[in-house]
Coordinates of N, CA and C and ligand atoms in Angstrom, one line a residue:
M980 N -18.9 -7.5 16.8 CA -18.1 -7.6 15.3 C -19.1 -6.8 14.4
I981 N -20.1 -6.5 14.2 CA -20.2 -5.7 13.4 C -19.6 -4.0 13.7
E982 N -19.3 -4.1 14.5 CA -18.6 -2.8 14.9 C -17.5 -2.6 14.2
K983 N -16.8 -3.4 14.6 CA -15.7 -3.6 13.9 C -15.6 -2.9 12.7
I984 N -16.6 -3.9 11.4 CA -16.1 -3.4 10.2 C -16.9 -2.1 10.0
S985 N -17.5 -1.6 10.7 CA -17.9 0.1 10.6 C -16.8 0.7 11.0
Q986 N -16.1 0.6 11.8 CA -14.8 1.2 12.4 C -13.9 2.0 11.3
M987 N -13.8 0.9 10.1 CA -12.7 1.3 8.9 C -13.2 2.1 7.8
N988 N -12.6 2.6 7.4 CA -13.4 3.2 6.2 C -14.0 2.9 5.0
K989 N -15.3 3.6 4.6 CA -15.8 2.7 3.5 C -14.9 2.2 2.1
L990 N -15.1 1.5 1.5 CA -14.5 1.0 0.3 C -15.1 1.2 -1.1
T991 N -15.0 1.5 -2.0 CA -15.9 1.6 -3.5 C -15.9 0.1 -3.8
A992 N -16.7 0.1 -4.4 CA -16.4 -1.8 -5.3 C -15.1 -2.2 -5.8
E993 N -14.4 -1.1 -6.5 CA -13.0 -1.0 -7.1 C -12.2 -1.4 -6.0
E994 N -12.3 -0.6 -5.1 CA -11.2 -0.7 -4.2 C -11.2 -1.9 -3.2
S995 N -12.7 -2.1 -3.3 CA -13.1 -3.3 -2.4 C -12.5 -4.7 -3.0
K996 N -12.2 -4.6 -4.4 CA -12.1 -5.8 -5.5 C -10.2 -5.8 -5.1
V997 N -9.5 -4.9 -5.0 CA -8.0 -4.7 -4.6 C -7.6 -4.9 -3.0
I998 N -8.5 -4.1 -2.2 CA -8.0 -4.4 -0.6 C -8.2 -5.9 -0.1
E999 N -10.0 -6.3 -1.0 CA -10.2 -7.4 0.3 C -10.5 -9.1 -1.1
S1000 N -9.9 -8.7 -2.0 CA -10.4 -9.9 -2.7 C -9.1 -10.1 -3.4
G1001 N -7.7 -9.2 -3.5 CA -6.6 -9.5 -3.6 C -6.0 -9.0 -5.3
G1002 N -7.2 -7.8 -5.9 CA -6.9 -8.0 -7.1 C -6.0 -7.0 -7.2
T1003 N -5.6 -6.8 -8.7 CA -4.5 -6.0 -8.9 C -5.4 -4.6 -10.2
E1004 N -5.1 -3.6 -9.7 CA -5.6 -2.8 -10.6 C -4.8 -2.1 -12.1
R1005 N -5.4 -1.8 -13.1 CA -4.4 -1.9 -14.3 C -3.7 -1.4 -14.3
P1006 N -2.2 -1.7 -15.0 CA -0.8 -0.7 -14.9 C -1.1 0.6 -15.6
F1007 N -0.3 1.6 -15.0 CA -0.5 2.9 -15.3 C -1.8 3.5 -14.9
S1008 N -2.6 2.8 -14.5 CA -3.9 3.5 -14.3 C -4.1 4.3 -12.8
G1009 N -3.2 4.3 -12.2 CA -3.7 4.2 -10.6 C -3.4 6.1 -10.3
E1010 N -3.9 6.6 -9.3 CA -3.2 8.0 -9.3 C -2.4 8.1 -8.5
Y1011 N -1.6 7.3 -7.9 CA 0.1 7.4 -7.4 C 1.2 6.9 -8.2
E1012 N 0.7 6.2 -9.4 CA 1.5 5.9 -10.6 C 2.9 6.5 -11.0
D1013 N 2.7 8.0 -10.9 CA 3.5 9.1 -11.4 C 3.7 10.0 -10.4
F1014 N 3.7 10.2 -9.4 CA 2.8 11.2 -8.4 C 4.2 11.2 -6.9
Y1015 N 4.9 12.7 -6.9 CA 5.8 12.4 -6.2 C 5.7 13.8 -5.6
V1016 N 5.5 14.0 -4.2 CA 5.3 14.9 -3.6 C 5.1 14.5 -2.0
P1017 N 6.2 15.2 -1.4 CA 6.6 15.0 -0.3 C 5.1 15.1 0.8
G1018 N 5.1 13.7 1.6 CA 4.3 12.7 2.7 C 4.1 11.8 2.9
T1019 N 3.1 11.0 3.3 CA 2.9 9.7 3.7 C 2.1 9.2 3.1
F1020 N 2.3 7.8 3.1 CA 1.2 7.1 2.1 C 0.3 6.2 3.0
I1021 N -1.4 6.1 3.4 CA -1.4 5.6 4.7 C -2.6 4.1 3.5
C1022 N -2.8 3.3 5.0 CA -3.4 2.2 4.0 C -4.7 2.5 3.7
R1023 N -5.5 3.0 2.4 CA -6.9 3.1 2.4 C -8.2 2.5 3.4
R1024 N -7.9 1.5 3.6 CA -9.1 0.9 4.7 C -9.0 1.5 5.8
C1025 N -7.5 0.9 6.5 CA -7.6 2.1 8.2 C -6.8 2.7 8.7
N1026 N -6.2 3.5 7.7 CA -5.2 5.0 8.2 C -3.5 4.7 8.4
S1027 N -3.5 3.5 8.3 CA -2.4 3.0 9.3 C -1.4 3.4 8.5
P1028 N -0.1 4.2 8.5 CA 0.6 4.7 7.7 C 1.7 3.6 7.4
L1029 N 1.9 3.5 6.2 CA 3.0 2.8 5.5 C 4.1 2.9 5.0
Y1030 N 3.9 4.0 4.3 CA 5.3 4.5 3.3 C 5.5 5.8 3.5
S1031 N 6.7 6.2 3.3 CA 7.1 7.7 3.6 C 7.3 8.0 2.0
S1032 N 6.6 9.4 1.3 CA 7.3 9.5 0.1 C 8.6 9.4 -0.2
K1033 N 9.7 9.8 1.0 CA 10.9 9.6 0.8 C 11.5 7.8 0.1
A1034 N 10.6 6.8 0.2 CA 11.1 5.9 -0.1 C 10.2 5.4 -1.9
K1035 N 9.6 6.5 -1.9 CA 9.2 6.2 -3.3 C 10.1 6.2 -4.4
F1036 N 9.9 5.2 -5.5 CA 11.0 5.7 -7.0 C 10.5 5.1 -7.5
D1037 N 10.2 5.6 -9.3 CA 10.2 5.3 -10.8 C 10.5 4.0 -11.0
A1038 N 9.8 2.9 -11.2 CA 10.0 1.6 -11.0 C 9.7 1.7 -12.7
G1039 N 9.1 2.4 -13.2 CA 8.7 2.1 -14.7 C 7.6 0.8 -14.7
C1040 N 7.2 0.3 -13.9 CA 6.6 -0.8 -13.9 C 4.9 -0.1 -14.3
G1041 N 5.0 0.4 -13.9 CA 3.3 0.8 -13.6 C 2.2 0.7 -12.4
W1042 N 3.0 0.9 -11.5 CA 2.2 0.8 -10.2 C 3.8 1.7 -9.2
P1043 N 2.9 2.3 -8.5 CA 3.5 2.6 -7.4 C 4.5 2.1 -6.8
A1044 N 5.8 2.8 -6.2 CA 6.8 1.6 -5.8 C 7.7 2.2 -5.0
F1045 N 8.1 1.4 -3.7 CA 8.6 1.9 -2.3 C 9.4 0.9 -2.4
D1046 N 10.7 1.4 -1.8 CA 11.8 0.4 -1.5 C 12.3 0.3 -0.1
D1047 N 11.4 1.1 1.1 CA 11.2 0.5 2.0 C 9.4 1.1 3.3
E1048 N 9.8 0.3 3.7 CA 8.1 0.4 4.7 C 8.1 1.2 6.3
F1049 N 7.6 1.8 6.7 CA 7.5 2.0 7.9 C 7.9 0.9 9.2
P1050 N 8.3 0.7 10.3 CA 8.3 -0.3 10.9 C 7.4 -1.0 10.9
N1051 N 7.3 -2.3 11.2 CA 5.7 -3.2 11.6 C 4.9 -2.7 10.7
S1052 N 4.8 -2.4 9.3 CA 3.7 -1.7 9.2 C 3.1 -2.5 8.1
I1053 N 3.5 -3.5 7.7 CA 3.7 -4.2 6.4 C 3.9 -6.1 6.9
K1054 N 2.8 -7.2 6.8 CA 3.2 -8.1 6.7 C 3.4 -8.8 5.3
W1055 N 4.3 -9.9 5.3 CA 5.1 -10.2 4.3 C 4.4 -11.8 4.0
L1056 N 4.1 -11.8 3.1 CA 3.0 -13.4 2.9 C 3.4 -13.9 1.7
A1057 N 3.7 -15.6 2.1 CA 3.4 -16.1 0.5 C 2.7 -16.1 -0.7
D1058 N 2.7 -16.0 -1.1 CA 1.4 -15.4 -2.1 C 1.1 -17.0 -2.5
S1059 N -0.2 -16.8 -3.0 CA -0.9 -18.6 -3.0 C -0.7 -18.6 -4.4
D1060 N 0.5 -17.8 -5.5 CA 0.4 -18.0 -6.9 C 1.9 -19.2 -6.5
G1061 N 2.9 -19.0 -5.5 CA 3.3 -19.8 -4.5 C 4.8 -19.5 -5.3
S1062 N 4.9 -18.3 -6.2 CA 6.5 -17.6 -6.3 C 6.7 -16.4 -5.8
R1063 N 5.7 -15.6 -5.8 CA 5.8 -13.9 -5.3 C 5.4 -14.0 -3.8
T1064 N 5.7 -12.7 -3.4 CA 5.8 -12.7 -1.6 C 4.2 -11.3 -2.1
E1065 N 3.4 -11.3 -1.1 CA 2.1 -10.9 -1.2 C 2.3 -10.0 0.3
I1066 N 2.1 -8.5 -0.2 CA 2.1 -7.6 1.2 C 0.8 -6.8 1.4
R1067 N 0.8 -6.9 2.9 CA -0.5 -7.0 3.5 C -0.7 -5.6 4.7
C1068 N -1.3 -4.4 4.7 CA -1.7 -4.0 5.7 C -1.2 -4.9 7.0
A1069 N -0.6 -4.5 8.4 CA 0.2 -5.2 9.4 C -1.3 -5.4 10.2
N1070 N -1.8 -3.9 9.9 CA -3.0 -3.8 11.3 C -4.3 -4.1 10.6
C1071 N -5.0 -4.3 9.5 CA -6.2 -4.7 8.9 C -6.2 -5.6 7.8
D1072 N -5.2 -5.9 7.5 CA -5.0 -7.1 7.1 C -5.3 -6.7 4.9
A1073 N -5.6 -5.3 5.1 CA -5.8 -5.0 3.3 C -4.4 -5.4 2.5
H1074 N -4.9 -6.2 1.5 CA -4.3 -6.5 0.2 C -3.6 -5.1 -0.3
L1075 N -2.3 -5.1 -0.5 CA -1.5 -3.7 -0.7 C -0.9 -3.9 -2.1
G1076 N -0.2 -5.9 -2.4 CA 0.0 -5.7 -3.8 C 1.5 -6.7 -3.7
H1077 N 2.3 -7.0 -4.1 CA 3.9 -8.0 -3.7 C 4.6 -6.9 -3.6
V1078 N 6.1 -7.7 -3.3 CA 7.2 -7.4 -2.7 C 8.5 -8.1 -3.4
F1079 N 8.9 -7.2 -4.1 CA 10.3 -8.0 -5.1 C 11.8 -7.6 -4.2
E1080 N 12.7 -8.5 -4.5 CA 14.1 -8.3 -3.8 C 14.8 -8.5 -4.6
G1081 N 15.9 -8.1 -4.3 CA 17.5 -8.5 -5.4 C 17.0 -8.1 -7.1
E1082 N 16.3 -7.4 -7.3 CA 16.3 -6.4 -8.8 C 17.3 -5.5 -8.8
K1083 N 18.0 -4.8 -7.6 CA 19.1 -3.7 -7.5 C 18.3 -2.4 -8.3
M1084 N 17.6 -2.2 -8.1 CA 16.9 -0.7 -8.7 C 17.1 0.1 -7.6
T1085 N 17.2 0.0 -6.4 CA 17.8 1.0 -5.7 C 18.7 0.4 -4.3
E1086 N 19.1 1.2 -3.7 CA 20.5 0.6 -2.8 C 19.9 0.0 -1.7
K1087 N 18.3 -0.4 -1.4 CA 17.8 -1.3 -0.4 C 17.5 -2.2 -1.3
N1088 N 17.8 -2.2 -2.6 CA 17.2 -3.7 -3.1 C 15.7 -4.0 -3.0
T1089 N 15.2 -3.8 -2.6 CA 13.4 -4.0 -2.5 C 12.3 -3.0 -3.3
R1090 N 11.6 -4.2 -4.0 CA 10.6 -2.5 -4.4 C 9.1 -3.9 -3.6
H1091 N 8.5 -3.0 -3.5 CA 6.9 -2.7 -3.0 C 6.5 -2.1 -4.6
C1092 N 5.6 -3.3 -4.9 CA 5.0 -2.7 -6.1 C 3.9 -2.6 -5.4
V1093 N 2.8 -1.8 -5.1 CA 1.7 -1.5 -4.5 C 0.3 -1.2 -5.3
N1094 N -1.0 -1.4 -5.1 CA -2.2 -0.3 -5.9 C -2.1 0.2 -5.3
S1095 N -2.5 1.6 -6.0 CA -2.6 3.0 -6.0 C -4.0 2.6 -4.9
L1096 N -5.2 1.7 -5.3 CA -6.2 1.7 -4.7 C -6.3 1.2 -3.4
S1097 N -5.2 0.6 -2.9 CA -5.1 0.1 -1.8 C -4.4 1.4 -0.4
I1098 N -4.0 2.2 -1.2 CA -3.5 3.1 -0.1 C -3.8 4.9 -0.9
K1099 N -3.6 6.2 0.4 CA -4.1 6.7 0.3 C -2.7 8.1 0.8
F1100 N -3.0 8.8 0.4 CA -1.6 9.8 0.5 C -2.0 11.2 1.0
V1101 N -1.0 11.5 2.1 CA -1.3 12.6 3.1 C 0.2 13.3 3.2
A1102 N -0.6 14.8 2.6 CA 0.8 15.7 2.2 C 1.5 16.0 3.7
E1103 N 2.8 16.0 3.3 CA 4.0 16.9 4.4 C 3.0 17.9 5.0
G1104 N 2.9 17.8 6.3 CA 2.2 18.8 7.4 C 0.4 18.9 7.6
D1105 N 0.5 18.1 6.6 CA -1.4 17.8 7.0 C -1.3 16.6 8.2
E1106 N -2.3 16.5 9.0 CA -2.4 15.7 10.0 C -2.9 13.9 10.0
L1107 N -2.5 13.5 9.8 CA -2.8 12.1 9.4 C -3.8 11.5 10.6
P1108 N -4.8 11.0 9.6 CA -5.9 10.5 10.3 C -5.9 9.6 11.3
E1109 N -6.7 9.3 12.3 CA -6.7 8.3 12.9 C -6.5 7.2 12.6
V1110 N -5.9 6.1 13.4 CA -5.8 4.7 12.6 C -6.6 3.7 13.3
F1111 N -8.0 3.3 12.7 CA -9.0 2.1 13.1 C -7.9 0.7 13.4
K1112 N -8.1 1.0 15.0 CA -6.9 -0.4 15.2 C -7.6 -1.8 15.2
Q1113 N -6.8 -2.5 15.3 CA -7.5 -3.7 14.9 C -7.5 -4.7 16.1
Ligands
LIG249 ZN1 -5.0 -1.4 7.1

C-alpha cells in the first residue's frame, strides 16, 4: 500500500488541500483561469488526461471551465453539501471541482468548474506523461 502512494505525483500543501481534502482555490487566482493554449489538461496527481483545451471556455466564474470531458475520465458524485455535483478524477479520486448543467453557457450545456491546482497542462505536440494507474 505504501508503494501505491509513492507512485503518484508529489503534491504541495496547497495542492493537497484541494485535491485530497476537497478544497477550493480562490476565484481568479489559478494559473489556468485565463489560459487558452491548444493541448490537454491532465490530473495533477496521477497524470490521467481529463480535458481537451477545445472544451475550455470563458465562463467568467473565476475558475477554469470546460464543457466536455474525455470519456470515462471523470466521476460525478453527489456533493456532501446536498445540492452540487462534485467531480473527481476517475483514476485516482482526486477532487477536481464541481459540474453544473442546464446553464446554457455552451451548446453542450455543461460547465465543469475546475480548480487549476487539480490539473496540469500539456501543450499540443508534447508527450503526455505516463498515467499512474490505480
Ligand atoms: Zn487522477
